[in-house]
Amino acid sequence: MTVTSSSHWGAFRVSGTGQGLRVSARPGDPDPSPLLGNIASAHRHRSRVARPALRRGGAGRGYDSFEEVSWETALDVVAEAIDGVSSRNGIFGGSYGWGSAGRFHHAQSQLHRFLAMGGGYTGSRNSYSLGASLVTFPHLVGPRGAQQLIRAGTDWPVIAQNTDLIVAFGGIRTANTYVTPGGRAAHDFRGHIRAAFARGLQLVSVSPLRDDLSPELGGQWLPIRPGTDVAVMLALIHLLIREGLADLEFLADRTVGSQRLIADVRDKTPQWAGRESGVPAAFIEELARRMASSRTLVTVSWSLQRAPHGEQPLWAGLALAAALGQIGLPGGGFGHGYGSMGDVGGGSLPYAFPAFPQPRNPVPDFIPCALISDLLLHPGEQFDYAGKRYRFPDIELVYWAGGNPFHHHQDLNRLRSAFAKPRTVVVHEPYWTATARHADVVLPVTTTLEREDLGVGRGDTHLIAMRAADTPYGEARDEYDIFTALAHRLGYREAFTEGRTTQQWLRYFYEQWQTSLAEAVSRPALAEAVPGSGLAEAVPGFALAEAVPGFALAEAVPGFDEFWAQGELELPGRRADTVLFADFRAGRALDTPSGRIEIFSETVAGFGYDDCPGFPTYFPPEPAPIVLVCNQPATRLHSQQDMGDVSQASKIRGREPLRMNPGDARERGIADGDIVRVHNAVGSLLAGVTVSDNCSPGVAQLSTGAWFDPSRPDLADCVHGNPNVLTTDAGTSRLSQGSTGQLARVEISRYDGSVPPLTAYDPPLLETP
C-alpha cells in the first residue's frame, strides 16, 4: 500500500514498512527535495528510543545510564514532578524546534496547551532563525508590515517578470528553498529563477561563500569579509546621494530619518567600505550606478542577522532600498529571506488553517529563546529585551518536546552546565539525541510516518492527508496520547482533549476550515489577508470568486472522508502575484508611529542601547585568523535525520565536512580529506576537510546539525563536528537578544592522531529492571 505524507522539506509517498520502507517524491512536484533520501534510512535506525527511560547513576546529565521502565511508571514520575513544582513559573515549557510536520501533532502546541491548562509555564519568544528580524522590523515598518515582509514578500513570478537586478546580501541559497514550516507540495523556486535569468535578470551575491548563489543560476559573486555588509550598504547609499541617484523625494515623503541618514553616510565612502569589507571601491561605485538604473530588489538573508549586531544589516538594507525609491514597485524594493526559506516569495493563501487551540498562559514570564542557558544558570538576575527589563525565574523543571537545543543553541559546554541546574528534565524524543541524553525522563514518541495528521505550509498548493505508513517503533506513543494520560493524572483530561480522539481532531480541523471558506467567500475584508492584491477597496458583497481568479467555492471542497481517501486536495484561492508594500506606495500608511518607514526610530533610540542605536550603524567585527561560517546544511534540516543516507554521504571519515580556502589550507599544511581540529576560547571539534575556492580567503564553512558527540573530551569537545561548541552564547543586542550562531572566530590545525569512533548515534547504556 502507498500512502501520502509530508515533511518540512516536502510532501512524499511511502510504501512498505520497517526496514523495507521506501520513499518516493510526490507526483507533481517539479523539483523534489534531495532530503527525501534521508527518511527511509532514519526510520528504524538504531538511535530510536524504544521504551520510556529514567536516568540512573550519579555522574550527571549527559553522562549517566538509563533504566527502561513501564509507561505507567514513567507517567507517574512526570506527573509527580510537575505537581511538585513550587510555582508554575518554575516550569520551562521548552519545545523550541521544528519537530515533525503536521497541523495537529505539533509538539510545541501540544506541550503548551497541556502546561497552560495545568496552571501555566515560563515560555520563550521568537526563534533562533529570526531573533533579530522579529523584533527589529516592527519598529521599522510596523507589526503588520513586518509580518508581510518576513512571511511573504514579493512573489517569485513577479520578480521573474519585472526585476532587472537582485543584490542579495547573504546570497540566495537554493538548498534552503526546499524547506518550509509544515512542508510544501510543489517546489517551484528554481523554475521561477531560471525564467527570470532567461528574461535577462542579473544577480549579485554579496557573501563570503561563492555557492550562496548556486552555480547553475549564474550571477556574479562579490566576496566580502563576514560581518561587514553594513559598511558596503552605507557606502552604496553614499554614492547614490553623492551622484544624485538617490530618490530624495521618496526618502522625504515616505521615511523618517532621511536627513540623519544623508548626514551619517557623508563619510561612508566606497574607499572606506573597501578597506572594511575587502570589496573593491570601484565595484561598489559601479554597483550603485547599476542599482539606480535598474528595477532593483535588495535582499538580506536571514543569516546576516544571526551575528553580533544582527539588527544592523536589516536596518541598513531597508535604508538602501528606500534610497533607491523602488519600495512597492513590482520586482523592486526590499526583501528578507529569499533563499533562506521556501515560502518567502512562494505565494499566499487568503485564509489560515486551524491549529490545536491554545488557552491563555497564566504565567507572564518568558525569555527570548536564545537565552535558555542564562535562564537556567542565573535565576533572579535581570536581562534587557525590546526596551524593557525582565527577571529570570527560578526553573525547577524543564519540559522539552519536539526540538533539540543541543543543535540550536550556542556554546554547548555552557548549555551542558545549564541543563545540570534544574531539579527535573523531561524530554519527548523519537531518537537518542544529546537532548535526550541530558534528561531525567525520556518518553519515546512516534514519528510522522507512525501517526496521522494534516500537512500544509504557508502559501502551499495542496493540503496533504498524512496517513500512518507504519506501526509505532517499540512502545512509542503520540504526544497527544502522552499528554492525555498526564492530564488524566493531574485532573484535567476532559478539558485537554475536549472529548476528541486524534482522528476526530483532524476531522474537526478540516470542517473548521470548510466553514471558514464558506464565511469568507463574500467577505470583502478578506483583502487584508492578501497583501498587495489591491482588494482592500473591494465593495460590499464583493465575491471572493471574482476577486481571486480560479477560487473554488466552499461547496466544491470535498468532505473529510473523500479528502482523506484521495490523499491530497488542491487548495483554492492561492495567489502568486503579491508586490510587497504596494499598498504603502499607493498611499496606505504603515502601522509605525509615523506611518512611514522609520530609518530613524525614536522608539528604539529611546531605549538607550549602545549596542543598537535608533538608526543603521556599522559595528566593525573582531579580527580572527579564520572566520567560520556556521550555516544550514544542504543534506538535512538542522540536525534532523543526520543518520540518514544523504547526510551520511557528505561526511568525511565520519566527520562533518569543513570547507576552507586553498590558501588557508596550504598555509596550515592541510590537504583535502584531512581531519582537522578547529578551536577557539569557547571550545573545540574535529571535522573532515574539503579544500574549496568557494570559500573566501580567511573564511571556512561548517554546517550546523552534526549530532553532538562529547565522547572524547581529551581530544575535542565534539569529535563529530558540531560547530556550536565554538559559537559564542551572546545575544545580537539588548534590543532583540537574537542568536549569534552564524559566525565563529577560530583557528584550524591538522589533526594527526588516531580518529576516535563516533558514539553520537548509539543509545546510552540501558538497564532493564
mmCIF file of N, CA and C in Angstrom, residues 66-145:
data_model
loop_
_atom_site.group_PDB
_atom_site.id
_atom_site.type_symbol
_atom_site.label_atom_id
_atom_site.label_comp_id
_atom_site.label_asym_id
_atom_site.label_seq_id
_atom_site.Cartn_x
_atom_site.Cartn_y
_atom_site.Cartn_z
ATOM 1 N N PHE A 66 20.645 4.807 31.669
ATOM 2 C CA PHE A 66 19.193 4.911 31.839
ATOM 3 C C PHE A 66 18.616 3.533 32.132
ATOM 4 N N GLU A 67 17.503 3.547 32.831
ATOM 5 C CA GLU A 67 16.755 2.318 33.088
ATOM 6 C C GLU A 67 15.431 2.396 32.343
ATOM 7 N N GLU A 68 15.151 1.392 31.521
ATOM 8 C CA GLU A 68 13.866 1.332 30.831
ATOM 9 C C GLU A 68 12.787 0.909 31.818
ATOM 10 N N VAL A 69 11.645 1.621 31.770
ATOM 11 C CA VAL A 69 10.555 1.371 32.707
ATOM 12 C C VAL A 69 9.245 1.301 31.933
ATOM 13 N N SER A 70 8.185 0.946 32.624
ATOM 14 C CA SER A 70 6.865 0.901 32.003
ATOM 15 C C SER A 70 6.339 2.322 31.794
ATOM 16 N N TRP A 71 5.368 2.441 30.901
ATOM 17 C CA TRP A 71 4.727 3.740 30.699
ATOM 18 C C TRP A 71 4.060 4.219 31.990
ATOM 19 N N GLU A 72 3.420 3.324 32.705
ATOM 20 C CA GLU A 72 2.743 3.732 33.935
ATOM 21 C C GLU A 72 3.732 4.351 34.919
ATOM 22 N N THR A 73 4.885 3.707 35.073
ATOM 23 C CA THR A 73 5.895 4.242 35.987
ATOM 24 C C THR A 73 6.400 5.593 35.520
ATOM 25 N N ALA A 74 6.730 5.706 34.238
ATOM 26 C CA ALA A 74 7.273 6.955 33.712
ATOM 27 C C ALA A 74 6.273 8.091 33.828
ATOM 28 N N LEU A 75 5.013 7.832 33.493
ATOM 29 C CA LEU A 75 3.995 8.882 33.568
ATOM 30 C C LEU A 75 3.756 9.303 35.013
ATOM 31 N N ASP A 76 3.784 8.357 35.936
ATOM 32 C CA ASP A 76 3.632 8.707 37.355
ATOM 33 C C ASP A 76 4.783 9.612 37.806
ATOM 34 N N VAL A 77 6.008 9.314 37.368
ATOM 35 C CA VAL A 77 7.163 10.128 37.746
ATOM 36 C C VAL A 77 7.013 11.549 37.201
ATOM 37 N N VAL A 78 6.597 11.682 35.949
ATOM 38 C CA VAL A 78 6.450 13.015 35.341
ATOM 39 C C VAL A 78 5.340 13.793 36.027
ATOM 40 N N ALA A 79 4.191 13.160 36.245
ATOM 41 C CA ALA A 79 3.076 13.851 36.898
ATOM 42 C C ALA A 79 3.459 14.315 38.298
ATOM 43 N N GLU A 80 4.166 13.470 39.027
ATOM 44 C CA GLU A 80 4.599 13.845 40.376
ATOM 45 C C GLU A 80 5.585 15.012 40.334
ATOM 46 N N ALA A 81 6.484 15.010 39.348
ATOM 47 C CA ALA A 81 7.454 16.103 39.231
ATOM 48 C C ALA A 81 6.747 17.416 38.919
ATOM 49 N N ILE A 82 5.768 17.386 38.029
ATOM 50 C CA ILE A 82 5.018 18.604 37.694
ATOM 51 C C ILE A 82 4.253 19.090 38.913
ATOM 52 N N ASP A 83 3.593 18.186 39.568
ATOM 53 C CA ASP A 83 2.779 18.541 40.733
ATOM 54 C C ASP A 83 3.630 19.078 41.876
ATOM 55 N N GLY A 84 4.924 18.706 41.897
ATOM 56 C CA GLY A 84 5.787 19.116 42.998
ATOM 57 C C GLY A 84 6.508 20.430 42.793
ATOM 58 N N VAL A 85 6.318 21.071 41.632
ATOM 59 C CA VAL A 85 6.968 22.364 41.393
ATOM 60 C C VAL A 85 6.320 23.423 42.266
ATOM 61 N N SER A 86 7.132 24.234 42.936
ATOM 62 C CA SER A 86 6.610 25.173 43.933
ATOM 63 C C SER A 86 5.840 26.331 43.313
ATOM 64 N N SER A 87 6.189 26.738 42.099
ATOM 65 C CA SER A 87 5.481 27.825 41.424
ATOM 66 C C SER A 87 5.452 27.512 39.938
ATOM 67 N N ARG A 88 4.340 27.841 39.266
ATOM 68 C CA ARG A 88 4.203 27.448 37.870
ATOM 69 C C ARG A 88 5.209 28.150 36.959
ATOM 70 N N ASN A 89 5.751 29.299 37.373
ATOM 71 C CA ASN A 89 6.802 29.894 36.536
ATOM 72 C C ASN A 89 8.123 29.158 36.710
ATOM 73 N N GLY A 90 8.128 28.151 37.574
ATOM 74 C CA GLY A 90 9.291 27.294 37.729
ATOM 75 C C GLY A 90 9.344 26.161 36.733
ATOM 76 N N ILE A 91 8.335 26.088 35.826
ATOM 77 C CA ILE A 91 8.346 25.112 34.732
ATOM 78 C C ILE A 91 8.695 25.848 33.446
ATOM 79 N N PHE A 92 9.711 25.377 32.762
ATOM 80 C CA PHE A 92 10.033 25.946 31.453
ATOM 81 C C PHE A 92 9.483 25.025 30.375
ATOM 82 N N GLY A 93 8.520 25.530 29.607
ATOM 83 C CA GLY A 93 7.929 24.775 28.513
ATOM 84 C C GLY A 93 8.753 24.965 27.260
ATOM 85 N N GLY A 94 9.805 24.168 27.122
ATOM 86 C CA GLY A 94 10.775 24.346 26.047
ATOM 87 C C GLY A 94 10.156 24.168 24.683
ATOM 88 N N SER A 95 10.336 23.013 24.099
ATOM 89 C CA SER A 95 9.734 22.675 22.822
ATOM 90 C C SER A 95 10.050 23.703 21.755
ATOM 91 N N TYR A 96 11.268 24.275 21.784
ATOM 92 C CA TYR A 96 11.653 25.089 20.645
ATOM 93 C C TYR A 96 12.255 24.164 19.597
ATOM 94 N N GLY A 97 11.777 24.259 18.390
ATOM 95 C CA GLY A 97 12.351 23.431 17.331
ATOM 96 C C GLY A 97 11.296 23.051 16.324
ATOM 97 N N TRP A 98 11.746 22.446 15.253
ATOM 98 C CA TRP A 98 10.853 22.133 14.141
ATOM 99 C C TRP A 98 10.006 20.901 14.402
ATOM 100 N N GLY A 99 10.537 19.929 15.119
ATOM 101 C CA GLY A 99 9.784 18.706 15.303
ATOM 102 C C GLY A 99 9.379 18.115 13.964
ATOM 103 N N SER A 100 8.159 17.573 13.891
ATOM 104 C CA SER A 100 7.644 16.980 12.663
ATOM 105 C C SER A 100 6.593 17.884 12.047
ATOM 106 N N ALA A 101 6.432 17.724 10.733
ATOM 107 C CA ALA A 101 5.384 18.473 10.054
ATOM 108 C C ALA A 101 4.019 17.946 10.508
ATOM 109 N N GLY A 102 2.980 18.762 10.347
ATOM 110 C CA GLY A 102 1.626 18.346 10.708
ATOM 111 C C GLY A 102 0.949 19.403 11.544
ATOM 112 N N ARG A 103 -0.321 19.651 11.270
ATOM 113 C CA ARG A 103 -1.070 20.682 11.979
ATOM 114 C C ARG A 103 -1.433 20.259 13.398
ATOM 115 N N PHE A 104 -1.701 18.968 13.609
ATOM 116 C CA PHE A 104 -2.153 18.527 14.930
ATOM 117 C C PHE A 104 -0.994 18.065 15.809
ATOM 118 N N HIS A 105 -0.144 17.190 15.274
ATOM 119 C CA HIS A 105 0.964 16.668 16.073
ATOM 120 C C HIS A 105 2.142 17.647 16.040
ATOM 121 N N HIS A 106 1.858 18.870 16.423
ATOM 122 C CA HIS A 106 2.866 19.920 16.521
ATOM 123 C C HIS A 106 3.271 19.972 17.980
ATOM 124 N N ALA A 107 4.479 19.475 18.267
ATOM 125 C CA ALA A 107 4.864 19.221 19.655
ATOM 126 C C ALA A 107 4.745 20.456 20.532
ATOM 127 N N GLN A 108 5.141 21.608 20.005
ATOM 128 C CA GLN A 108 5.085 22.827 20.809
ATOM 129 C C GLN A 108 3.650 23.152 21.199
ATOM 130 N N SER A 109 2.718 23.042 20.257
ATOM 131 C CA SER A 109 1.308 23.321 20.566
ATOM 132 C C SER A 109 0.754 22.325 21.574
ATOM 133 N N GLN A 110 1.120 21.057 21.417
ATOM 134 C CA GLN A 110 0.652 20.041 22.351
ATOM 135 C C GLN A 110 1.153 20.329 23.773
ATOM 136 N N LEU A 111 2.453 20.588 23.883
ATOM 137 C CA LEU A 111 3.045 20.826 25.199
ATOM 138 C C LEU A 111 2.490 22.087 25.842
ATOM 139 N N HIS A 112 2.421 23.161 25.074
ATOM 140 C CA HIS A 112 1.995 24.434 25.654
ATOM 141 C C HIS A 112 0.521 24.402 26.076
ATOM 142 N N ARG A 113 -0.321 23.714 25.314
ATOM 143 C CA ARG A 113 -1.718 23.571 25.737
ATOM 144 C C ARG A 113 -1.787 22.785 27.039
ATOM 145 N N PHE A 114 -1.031 21.700 27.109
ATOM 146 C CA PHE A 114 -1.031 20.870 28.313
ATOM 147 C C PHE A 114 -0.574 21.669 29.535
ATOM 148 N N LEU A 115 0.533 22.402 29.404
ATOM 149 C CA LEU A 115 1.065 23.136 30.553
ATOM 150 C C LEU A 115 0.186 24.331 30.921
ATOM 151 N N ALA A 116 -0.343 25.036 29.936
ATOM 152 C CA ALA A 116 -1.189 26.193 30.229
ATOM 153 C C ALA A 116 -2.447 25.771 30.975
ATOM 154 N N MET A 117 -3.034 24.659 30.555
ATOM 155 C CA MET A 117 -4.248 24.193 31.237
ATOM 156 C C MET A 117 -3.958 23.722 32.654
ATOM 157 N N GLY A 118 -2.713 23.341 32.911
ATOM 158 C CA GLY A 118 -2.348 22.893 34.254
ATOM 159 C C GLY A 118 -1.926 23.997 35.191
ATOM 160 N N GLY A 119 -1.947 25.242 34.735
ATOM 161 C CA GLY A 119 -1.586 26.360 35.597
ATOM 162 C C GLY A 119 -0.544 27.288 35.027
ATOM 163 N N GLY A 120 0.075 26.905 33.896
ATOM 164 C CA GLY A 120 0.991 27.828 33.232
ATOM 165 C C GLY A 120 2.437 27.365 33.257
ATOM 166 N N TYR A 121 3.272 28.160 32.622
ATOM 167 C CA TYR A 121 4.688 27.820 32.456
ATOM 168 C C TYR A 121 5.440 29.062 31.988
ATOM 169 N N THR A 122 6.741 29.074 32.187
ATOM 170 C CA THR A 122 7.606 30.084 31.573
ATOM 171 C C THR A 122 7.888 29.641 30.148
ATOM 172 N N GLY A 123 7.639 30.530 29.205
ATOM 173 C CA GLY A 123 7.799 30.194 27.795
ATOM 174 C C GLY A 123 8.938 30.950 27.151
ATOM 175 N N SER A 124 9.025 30.825 25.839
ATOM 176 C CA SER A 124 10.059 31.530 25.084
ATOM 177 C C SER A 124 9.420 32.242 23.910
ATOM 178 N N ARG A 125 10.127 33.241 23.391
ATOM 179 C CA ARG A 125 9.637 34.017 22.253
ATOM 180 C C ARG A 125 10.655 34.007 21.129
ATOM 181 N N ASN A 126 10.131 34.241 19.929
ATOM 182 C CA ASN A 126 10.949 34.408 18.725
ATOM 183 C C ASN A 126 11.628 33.099 18.336
ATOM 184 N N SER A 127 12.684 33.167 17.559
ATOM 185 C CA SER A 127 13.314 31.952 17.051
ATOM 186 C C SER A 127 14.807 32.167 16.887
ATOM 187 N N TYR A 128 15.538 31.056 16.804
ATOM 188 C CA TYR A 128 16.972 31.128 16.529
ATOM 189 C C TYR A 128 17.221 31.606 15.106
ATOM 190 N N SER A 129 16.291 31.362 14.209
ATOM 191 C CA SER A 129 16.468 31.748 12.811
ATOM 192 C C SER A 129 16.247 33.232 12.587
ATOM 193 N N LEU A 130 15.314 33.843 13.336
ATOM 194 C CA LEU A 130 14.865 35.208 13.041
ATOM 195 C C LEU A 130 14.783 36.072 14.287
ATOM 196 N N GLY A 131 15.661 35.802 15.260
ATOM 197 C CA GLY A 131 15.557 36.516 16.529
ATOM 198 C C GLY A 131 15.625 38.022 16.392
ATOM 199 N N ALA A 132 16.551 38.524 15.589
ATOM 200 C CA ALA A 132 16.680 39.974 15.407
ATOM 201 C C ALA A 132 15.576 40.514 14.507
ATOM 202 N N SER A 133 15.235 39.796 13.461
ATOM 203 C CA SER A 133 14.238 40.279 12.496
ATOM 204 C C SER A 133 12.876 40.488 13.152
ATOM 205 N N LEU A 134 12.463 39.518 13.980
ATOM 206 C CA LEU A 134 11.123 39.564 14.558
ATOM 207 C C LEU A 134 10.946 40.721 15.530
ATOM 208 N N VAL A 135 12.033 41.235 16.068
ATOM 209 C CA VAL A 135 11.953 42.372 16.985
ATOM 210 C C VAL A 135 12.231 43.687 16.263
ATOM 211 N N THR A 136 13.153 43.685 15.310
ATOM 212 C CA THR A 136 13.581 44.924 14.668
ATOM 213 C C THR A 136 12.573 45.451 13.658
ATOM 214 N N PHE A 137 12.105 44.601 12.758
ATOM 215 C CA PHE A 137 11.266 45.095 11.667
ATOM 216 C C PHE A 137 9.962 45.744 12.117
ATOM 217 N N PRO A 138 9.302 45.275 13.197
ATOM 218 C CA PRO A 138 8.110 46.011 13.630
ATOM 219 C C PRO A 138 8.385 47.474 13.970
ATOM 220 N N HIS A 139 9.597 47.797 14.392
ATOM 221 C CA HIS A 139 9.938 49.200 14.643
ATOM 222 C C HIS A 139 10.166 49.964 13.344
ATOM 223 N N LEU A 140 10.552 49.284 12.282
ATOM 224 C CA LEU A 140 10.919 49.956 11.032
ATOM 225 C C LEU A 140 9.754 50.074 10.064
ATOM 226 N N VAL A 141 8.936 49.012 9.967
ATOM 227 C CA VAL A 141 7.819 49.030 9.013
ATOM 228 C C VAL A 141 6.493 48.690 9.682
ATOM 229 N N GLY A 142 6.476 48.596 11.001
ATOM 230 C CA GLY A 142 5.255 48.293 11.729
ATOM 231 C C GLY A 142 5.016 46.805 11.853
ATOM 232 N N PRO A 143 4.231 46.387 12.841
ATOM 233 C CA PRO A 143 3.969 44.952 13.033
ATOM 234 C C PRO A 143 3.326 44.289 11.816
ATOM 235 N N ARG A 144 2.346 44.979 11.203
ATOM 236 C CA ARG A 144 1.702 44.394 10.027
ATOM 237 C C ARG A 144 2.674 44.324 8.855
ATOM 238 N N GLY A 145 3.435 45.380 8.650
ATOM 239 C CA GLY A 145 4.423 45.383 7.578
ATOM 240 C C GLY A 145 5.505 44.347 7.789
#
